[in-house]
mmCIF file of C-alpha atoms and ligand atoms in Angstrom:
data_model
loop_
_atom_site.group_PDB
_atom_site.id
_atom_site.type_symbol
_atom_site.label_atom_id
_atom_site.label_comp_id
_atom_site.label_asym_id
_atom_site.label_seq_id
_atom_site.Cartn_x
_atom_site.Cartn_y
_atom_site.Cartn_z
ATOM 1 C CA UNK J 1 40.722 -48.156 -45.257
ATOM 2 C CA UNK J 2 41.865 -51.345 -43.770
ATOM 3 C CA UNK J 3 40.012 -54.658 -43.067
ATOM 4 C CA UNK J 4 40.734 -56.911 -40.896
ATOM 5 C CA UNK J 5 38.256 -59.923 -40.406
ATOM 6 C CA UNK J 6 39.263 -61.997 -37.484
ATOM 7 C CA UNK J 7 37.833 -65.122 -36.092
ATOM 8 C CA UNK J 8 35.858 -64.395 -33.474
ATOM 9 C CA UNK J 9 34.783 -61.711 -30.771
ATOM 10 C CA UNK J 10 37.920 -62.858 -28.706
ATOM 11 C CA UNK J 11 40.498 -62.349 -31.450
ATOM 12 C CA UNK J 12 38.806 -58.935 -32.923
ATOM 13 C CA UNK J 13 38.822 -57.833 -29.362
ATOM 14 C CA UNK J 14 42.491 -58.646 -29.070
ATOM 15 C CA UNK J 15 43.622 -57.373 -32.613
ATOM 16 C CA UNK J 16 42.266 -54.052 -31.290
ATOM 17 C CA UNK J 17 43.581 -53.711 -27.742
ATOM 18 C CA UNK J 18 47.090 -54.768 -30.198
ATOM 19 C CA UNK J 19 46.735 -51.434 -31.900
ATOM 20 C CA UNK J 20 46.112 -49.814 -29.040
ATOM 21 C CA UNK J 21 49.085 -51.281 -27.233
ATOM 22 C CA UNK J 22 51.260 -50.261 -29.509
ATOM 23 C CA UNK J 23 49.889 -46.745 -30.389
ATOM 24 C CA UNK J 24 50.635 -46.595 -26.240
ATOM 25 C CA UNK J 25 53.976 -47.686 -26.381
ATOM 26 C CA UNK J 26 55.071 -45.113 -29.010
ATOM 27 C CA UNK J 27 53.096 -42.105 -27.408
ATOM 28 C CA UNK J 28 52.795 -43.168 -23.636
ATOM 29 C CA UNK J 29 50.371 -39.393 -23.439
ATOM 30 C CA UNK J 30 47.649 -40.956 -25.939
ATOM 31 C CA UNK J 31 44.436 -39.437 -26.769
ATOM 32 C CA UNK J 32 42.379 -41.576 -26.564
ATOM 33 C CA UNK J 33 38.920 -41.803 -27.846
ATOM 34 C CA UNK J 34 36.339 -44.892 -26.616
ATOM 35 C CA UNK J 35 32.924 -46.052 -27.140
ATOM 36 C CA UNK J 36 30.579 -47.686 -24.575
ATOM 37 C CA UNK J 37 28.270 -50.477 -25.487
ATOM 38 C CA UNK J 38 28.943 -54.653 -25.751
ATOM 39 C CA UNK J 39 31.498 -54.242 -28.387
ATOM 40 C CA UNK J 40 34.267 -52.869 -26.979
ATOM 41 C CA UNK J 41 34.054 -54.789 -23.705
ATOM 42 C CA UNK J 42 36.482 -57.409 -24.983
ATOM 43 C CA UNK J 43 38.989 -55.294 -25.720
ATOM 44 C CA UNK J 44 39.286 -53.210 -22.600
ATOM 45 C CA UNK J 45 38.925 -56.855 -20.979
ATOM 46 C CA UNK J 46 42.209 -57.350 -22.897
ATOM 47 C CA UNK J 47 43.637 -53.632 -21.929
ATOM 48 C CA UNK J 48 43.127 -54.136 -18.585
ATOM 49 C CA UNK J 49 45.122 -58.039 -18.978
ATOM 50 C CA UNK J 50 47.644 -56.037 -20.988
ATOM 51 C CA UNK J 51 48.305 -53.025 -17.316
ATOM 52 C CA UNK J 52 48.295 -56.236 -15.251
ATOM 53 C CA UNK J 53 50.618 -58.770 -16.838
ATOM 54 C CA UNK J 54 52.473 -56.722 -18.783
ATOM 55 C CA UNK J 55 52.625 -53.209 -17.313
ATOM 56 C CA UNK J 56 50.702 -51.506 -19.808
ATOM 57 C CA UNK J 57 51.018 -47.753 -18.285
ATOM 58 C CA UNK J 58 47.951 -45.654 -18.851
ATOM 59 C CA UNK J 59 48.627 -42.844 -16.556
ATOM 60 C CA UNK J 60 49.500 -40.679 -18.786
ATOM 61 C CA UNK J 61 47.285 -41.291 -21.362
ATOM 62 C CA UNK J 62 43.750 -38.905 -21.293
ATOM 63 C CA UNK J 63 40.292 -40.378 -22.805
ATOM 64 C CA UNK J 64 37.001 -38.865 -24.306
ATOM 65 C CA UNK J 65 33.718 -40.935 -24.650
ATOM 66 C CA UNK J 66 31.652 -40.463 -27.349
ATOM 67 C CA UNK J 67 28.618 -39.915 -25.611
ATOM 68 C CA UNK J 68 26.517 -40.017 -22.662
ATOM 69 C CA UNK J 69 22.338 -40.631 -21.661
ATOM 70 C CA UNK J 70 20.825 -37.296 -21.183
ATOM 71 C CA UNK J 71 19.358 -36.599 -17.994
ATOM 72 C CA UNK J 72 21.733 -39.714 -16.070
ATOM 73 C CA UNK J 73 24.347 -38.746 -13.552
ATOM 74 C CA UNK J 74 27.660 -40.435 -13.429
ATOM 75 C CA UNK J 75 26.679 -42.418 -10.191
ATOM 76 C CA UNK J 76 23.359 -44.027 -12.336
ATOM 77 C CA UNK J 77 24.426 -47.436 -13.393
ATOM 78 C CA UNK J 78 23.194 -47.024 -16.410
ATOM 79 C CA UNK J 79 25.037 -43.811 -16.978
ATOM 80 C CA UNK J 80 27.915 -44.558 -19.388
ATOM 81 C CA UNK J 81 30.268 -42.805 -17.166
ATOM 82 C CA UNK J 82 29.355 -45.805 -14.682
ATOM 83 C CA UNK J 83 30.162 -48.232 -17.268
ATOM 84 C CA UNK J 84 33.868 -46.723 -18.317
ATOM 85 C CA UNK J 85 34.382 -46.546 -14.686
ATOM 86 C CA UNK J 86 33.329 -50.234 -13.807
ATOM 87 C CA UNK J 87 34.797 -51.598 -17.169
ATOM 88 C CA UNK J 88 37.732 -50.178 -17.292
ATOM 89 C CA UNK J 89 38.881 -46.911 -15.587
ATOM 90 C CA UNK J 90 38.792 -48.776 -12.266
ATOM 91 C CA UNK J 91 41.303 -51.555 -13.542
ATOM 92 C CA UNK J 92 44.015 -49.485 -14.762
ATOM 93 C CA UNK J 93 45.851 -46.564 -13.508
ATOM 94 C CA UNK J 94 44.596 -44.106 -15.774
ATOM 95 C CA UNK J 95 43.937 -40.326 -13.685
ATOM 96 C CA UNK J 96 40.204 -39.867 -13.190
ATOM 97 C CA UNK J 97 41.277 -35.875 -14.075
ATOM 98 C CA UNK J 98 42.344 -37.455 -17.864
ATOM 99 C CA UNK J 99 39.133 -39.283 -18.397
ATOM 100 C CA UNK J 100 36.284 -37.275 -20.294
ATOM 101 C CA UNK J 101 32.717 -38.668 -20.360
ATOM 102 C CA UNK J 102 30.258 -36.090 -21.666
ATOM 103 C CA UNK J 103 28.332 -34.679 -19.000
ATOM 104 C CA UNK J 104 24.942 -36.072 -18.540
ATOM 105 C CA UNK J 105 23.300 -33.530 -16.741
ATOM 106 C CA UNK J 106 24.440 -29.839 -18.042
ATOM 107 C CA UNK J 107 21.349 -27.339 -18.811
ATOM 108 C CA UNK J 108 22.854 -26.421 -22.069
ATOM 109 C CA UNK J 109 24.041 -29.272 -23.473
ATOM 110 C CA UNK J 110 24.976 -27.888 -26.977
ATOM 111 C CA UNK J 111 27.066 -24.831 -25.544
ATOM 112 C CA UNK J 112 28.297 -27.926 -23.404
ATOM 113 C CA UNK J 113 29.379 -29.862 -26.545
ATOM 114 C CA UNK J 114 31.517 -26.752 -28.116
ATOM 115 C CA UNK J 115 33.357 -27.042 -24.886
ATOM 116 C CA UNK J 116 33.501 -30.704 -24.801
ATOM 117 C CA UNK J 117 35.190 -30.743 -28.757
ATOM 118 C CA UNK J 118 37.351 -27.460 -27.344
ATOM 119 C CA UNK J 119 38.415 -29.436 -24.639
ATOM 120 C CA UNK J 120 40.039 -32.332 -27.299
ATOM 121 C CA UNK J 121 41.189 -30.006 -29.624
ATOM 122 C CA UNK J 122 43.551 -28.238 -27.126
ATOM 123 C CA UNK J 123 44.511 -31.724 -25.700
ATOM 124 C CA UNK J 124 45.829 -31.726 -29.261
ATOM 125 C CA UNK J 125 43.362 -33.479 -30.945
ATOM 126 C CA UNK J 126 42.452 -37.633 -30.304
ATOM 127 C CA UNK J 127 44.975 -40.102 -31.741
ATOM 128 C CA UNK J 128 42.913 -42.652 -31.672
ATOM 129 C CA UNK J 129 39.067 -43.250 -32.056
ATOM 130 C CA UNK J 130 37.415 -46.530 -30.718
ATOM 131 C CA UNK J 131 33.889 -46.646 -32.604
ATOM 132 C CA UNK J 132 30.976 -49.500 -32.939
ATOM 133 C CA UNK J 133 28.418 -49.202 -34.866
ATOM 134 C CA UNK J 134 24.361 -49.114 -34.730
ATOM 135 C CA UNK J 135 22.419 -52.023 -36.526
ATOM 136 C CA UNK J 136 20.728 -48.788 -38.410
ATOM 137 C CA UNK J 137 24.505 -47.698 -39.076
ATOM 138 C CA UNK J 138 24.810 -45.078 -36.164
ATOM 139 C CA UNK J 139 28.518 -44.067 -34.902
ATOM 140 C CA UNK J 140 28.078 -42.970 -31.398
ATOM 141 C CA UNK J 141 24.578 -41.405 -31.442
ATOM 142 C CA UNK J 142 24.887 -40.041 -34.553
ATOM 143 C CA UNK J 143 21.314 -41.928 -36.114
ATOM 144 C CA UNK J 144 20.425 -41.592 -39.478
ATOM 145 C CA UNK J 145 18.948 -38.508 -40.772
ATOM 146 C CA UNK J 146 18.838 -35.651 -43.326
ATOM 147 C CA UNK J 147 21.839 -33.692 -42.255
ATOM 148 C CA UNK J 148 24.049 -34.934 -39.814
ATOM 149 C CA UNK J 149 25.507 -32.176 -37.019
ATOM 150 C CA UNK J 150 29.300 -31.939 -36.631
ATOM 151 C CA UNK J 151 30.240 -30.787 -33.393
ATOM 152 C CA UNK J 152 29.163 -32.828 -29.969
ATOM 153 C CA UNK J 153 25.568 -31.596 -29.173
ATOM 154 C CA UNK J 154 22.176 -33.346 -28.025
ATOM 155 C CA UNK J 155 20.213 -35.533 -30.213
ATOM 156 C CA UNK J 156 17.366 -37.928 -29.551
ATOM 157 C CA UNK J 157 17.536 -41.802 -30.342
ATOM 158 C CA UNK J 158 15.642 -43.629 -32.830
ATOM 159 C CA UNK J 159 13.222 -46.066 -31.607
ATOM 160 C CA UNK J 160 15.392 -48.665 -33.061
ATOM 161 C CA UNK J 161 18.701 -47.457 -31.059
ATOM 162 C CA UNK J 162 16.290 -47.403 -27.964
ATOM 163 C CA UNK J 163 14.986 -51.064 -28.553
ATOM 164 C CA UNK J 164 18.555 -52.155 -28.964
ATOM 165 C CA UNK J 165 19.666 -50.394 -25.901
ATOM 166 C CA UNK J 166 16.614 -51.835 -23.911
ATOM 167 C CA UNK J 167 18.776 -54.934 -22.894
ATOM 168 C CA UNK J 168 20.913 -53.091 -19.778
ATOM 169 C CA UNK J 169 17.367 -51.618 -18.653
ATOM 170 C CA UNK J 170 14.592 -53.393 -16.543
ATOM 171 C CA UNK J 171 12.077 -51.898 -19.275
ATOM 172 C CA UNK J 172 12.204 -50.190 -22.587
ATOM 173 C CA UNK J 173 10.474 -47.289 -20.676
ATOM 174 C CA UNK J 174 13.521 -46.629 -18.652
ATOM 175 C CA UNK J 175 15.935 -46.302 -21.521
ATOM 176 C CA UNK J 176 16.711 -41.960 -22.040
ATOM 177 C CA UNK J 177 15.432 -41.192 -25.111
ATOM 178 C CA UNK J 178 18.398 -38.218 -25.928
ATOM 179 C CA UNK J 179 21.932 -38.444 -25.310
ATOM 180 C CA UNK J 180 24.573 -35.885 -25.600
ATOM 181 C CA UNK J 181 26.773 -37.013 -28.103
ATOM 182 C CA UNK J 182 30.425 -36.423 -29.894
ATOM 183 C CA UNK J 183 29.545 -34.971 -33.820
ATOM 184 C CA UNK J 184 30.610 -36.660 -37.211
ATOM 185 C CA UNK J 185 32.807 -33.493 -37.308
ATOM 186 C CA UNK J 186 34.469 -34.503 -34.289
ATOM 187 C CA UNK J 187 34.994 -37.917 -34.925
ATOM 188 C CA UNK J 188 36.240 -36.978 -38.446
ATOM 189 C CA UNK J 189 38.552 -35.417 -36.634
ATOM 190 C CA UNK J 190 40.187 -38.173 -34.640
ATOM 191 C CA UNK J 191 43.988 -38.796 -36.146
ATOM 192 C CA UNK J 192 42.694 -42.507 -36.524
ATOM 193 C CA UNK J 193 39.574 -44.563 -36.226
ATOM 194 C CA UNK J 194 38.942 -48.601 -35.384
ATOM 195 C CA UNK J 195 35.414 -49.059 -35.819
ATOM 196 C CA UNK J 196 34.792 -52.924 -34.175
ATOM 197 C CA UNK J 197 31.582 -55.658 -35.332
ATOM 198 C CA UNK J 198 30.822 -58.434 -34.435
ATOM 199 C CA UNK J 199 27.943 -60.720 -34.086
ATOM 200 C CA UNK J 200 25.218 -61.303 -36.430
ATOM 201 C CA UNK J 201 23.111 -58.640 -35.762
ATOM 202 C CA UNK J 202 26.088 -56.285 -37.151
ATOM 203 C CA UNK J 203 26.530 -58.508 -40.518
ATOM 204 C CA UNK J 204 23.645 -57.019 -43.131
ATOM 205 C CA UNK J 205 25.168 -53.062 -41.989
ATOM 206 C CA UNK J 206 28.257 -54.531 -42.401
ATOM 207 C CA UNK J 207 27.514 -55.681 -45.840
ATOM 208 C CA UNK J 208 25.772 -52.247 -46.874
ATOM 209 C CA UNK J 209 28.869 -50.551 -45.194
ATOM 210 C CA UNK J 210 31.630 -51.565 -47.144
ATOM 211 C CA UNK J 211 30.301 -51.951 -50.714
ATOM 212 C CA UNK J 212 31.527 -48.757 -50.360
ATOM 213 C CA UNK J 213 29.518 -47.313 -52.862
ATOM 214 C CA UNK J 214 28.236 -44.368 -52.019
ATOM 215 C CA UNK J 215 28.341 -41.945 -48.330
ATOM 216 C CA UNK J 216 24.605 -41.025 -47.094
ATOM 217 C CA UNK J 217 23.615 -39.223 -44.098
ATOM 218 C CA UNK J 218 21.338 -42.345 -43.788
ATOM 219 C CA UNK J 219 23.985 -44.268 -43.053
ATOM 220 C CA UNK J 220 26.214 -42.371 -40.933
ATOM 221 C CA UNK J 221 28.886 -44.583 -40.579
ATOM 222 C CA UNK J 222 29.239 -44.524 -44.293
ATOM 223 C CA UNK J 223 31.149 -41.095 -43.970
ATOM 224 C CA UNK J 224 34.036 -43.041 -42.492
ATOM 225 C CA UNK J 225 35.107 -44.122 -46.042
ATOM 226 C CA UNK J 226 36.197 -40.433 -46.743
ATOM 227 C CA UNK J 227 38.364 -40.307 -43.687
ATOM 228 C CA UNK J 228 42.462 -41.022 -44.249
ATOM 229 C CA UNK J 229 43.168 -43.633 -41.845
ATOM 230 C CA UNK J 230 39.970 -46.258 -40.632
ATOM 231 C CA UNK J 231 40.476 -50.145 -39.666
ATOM 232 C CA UNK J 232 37.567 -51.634 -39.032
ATOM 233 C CA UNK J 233 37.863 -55.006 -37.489
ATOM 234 C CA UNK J 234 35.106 -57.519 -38.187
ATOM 235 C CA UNK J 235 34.498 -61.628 -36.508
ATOM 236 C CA UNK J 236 33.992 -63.544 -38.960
ATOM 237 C CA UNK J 237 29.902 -63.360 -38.089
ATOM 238 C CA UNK J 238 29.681 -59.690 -39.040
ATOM 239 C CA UNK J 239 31.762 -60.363 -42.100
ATOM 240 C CA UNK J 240 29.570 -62.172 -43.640
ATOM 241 C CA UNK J 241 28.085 -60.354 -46.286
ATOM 242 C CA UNK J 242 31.400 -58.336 -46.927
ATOM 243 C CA UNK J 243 32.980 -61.698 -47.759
ATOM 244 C CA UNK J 244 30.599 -62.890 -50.248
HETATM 245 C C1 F6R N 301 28.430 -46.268 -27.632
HETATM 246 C C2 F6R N 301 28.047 -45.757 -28.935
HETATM 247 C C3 F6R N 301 27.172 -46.538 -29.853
HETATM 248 C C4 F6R N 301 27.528 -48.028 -29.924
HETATM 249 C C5 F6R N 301 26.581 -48.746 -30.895
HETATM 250 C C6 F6R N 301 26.841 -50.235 -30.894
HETATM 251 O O1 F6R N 301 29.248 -45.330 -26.946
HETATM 252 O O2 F6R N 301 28.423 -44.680 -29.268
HETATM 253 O O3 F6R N 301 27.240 -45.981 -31.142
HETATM 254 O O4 F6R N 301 28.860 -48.166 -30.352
HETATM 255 O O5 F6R N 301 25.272 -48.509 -30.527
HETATM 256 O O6 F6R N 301 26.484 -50.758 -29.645
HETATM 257 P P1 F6R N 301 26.878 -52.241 -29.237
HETATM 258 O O7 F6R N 301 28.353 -52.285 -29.158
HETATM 259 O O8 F6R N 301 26.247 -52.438 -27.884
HETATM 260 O O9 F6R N 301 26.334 -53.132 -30.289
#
């Protein structure tokens, strides 16, 4: 596992779109995997910089998002297919027919989730796995628990997941309380992983994280340590406790 603890938000969210850059430039077909939520808004910020100024090609490079509200349709704005879209699908000439959002509104959404993880292993598998991570240590919406399912299925979010979520919704009532979401088999999966915190709100799971101690399905991101190939790029903020 690499660390990498940068100075802020703006040069973690750099670092990463670097890695991704790169990881382009050798394969120009990536596989892409990406994460909604505030974290990795600074990096495809810096993605989309990189298509303008500098050419970066996307369009032949496919996605898959980790996971998607249960019950939203793509055209809800608070449907996470909306957000890729408006943050950064639009901006770059990636094929809408490459990108893969789980779909929000299938009547069987765990047969739909064996399809969704056939789906990226015939694409060959992801290369690369964009990940945040809960304040309760989730990785996509994969919340603490007893056992932890490994393919992509439907799950239901803790109350703390929903209170964090709360902040894109006009009320905590209006936040979906299950998701359809990518497996800790499926991530495992991914070829590589950069799992991105920042903030201080990120720094005491941070700290827990990466004593490194021990994996626990209580702390699912803690199953990252067994995987081959993991940076995880910190500010300084979420550092913190890591550090001392
Ligand atoms: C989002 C996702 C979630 C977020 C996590 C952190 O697709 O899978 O696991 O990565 O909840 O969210 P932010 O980045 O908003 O702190």
């Amino acid at each position: 596992m690499e660390i990498l603890v940068e100075k802020d938000y703006k040069n973690m969210s750099k670092k990463a779109a670097f890695l991704i850059r790169e990881a382009i430039k050798e394969k120009p077909d990536l596989i892409l995997g990406l994460a909604t939520g505030s974290t990795p808004i600074g990096t495809y910020e810096e993605l989309i910089r990189m298509h303008k100024e500098e050419g970066l090609d996307f369009s032949k490079v496919t996605t898959f998002n980790l996971d998607e509200y249960y019950g939203l349709s793509p055209e809800d704005s608070q449907s996470y297919r909306y957000f890729m879209e408006d943050t950064l699908f639009k901006h770059i000439n990636i094929k809408k027919e490459n990108t893969h959002v789980p779909d929000g509104l299938v009547k069987e959404p765990n047969e739909y989730g064996k399809i969704y993880d056939k789906m990226i292993e015939e694409q060959g598998g992801i290369d690369i796995q964009i990940l945040g991570i809960g304040r309760n240590g989730h990785i996509a919406f994969n919340e603490p628990d007893d056992e932890l399912i490994l393919s992509t299925h439907l799950t239901g979010l803790t109350e703390d997941t929903i209170e964090a979520n709360s902040r894109f919704f006009d009320s905590i009532d209006k936040v979906p309380t299950t998701a359809i979401t990518m497996g800790l088999g499926t991530i495992m999966k991914a070829k590589k992983i950069i799992l991105m915190a920042n903030g201080k709100n990120k720094t005491e799971i941070m700290g827990e994280l990466l004593k490194g101690e021990k994996v626990s399905t209580k702390l699912p991101a803690s199953l990252l340590l067994l995987h081959p190939d993991v940076t995880i790029i910190m500010d300084e903020e979420a550092a913190e406790l890591y550090k001392k």
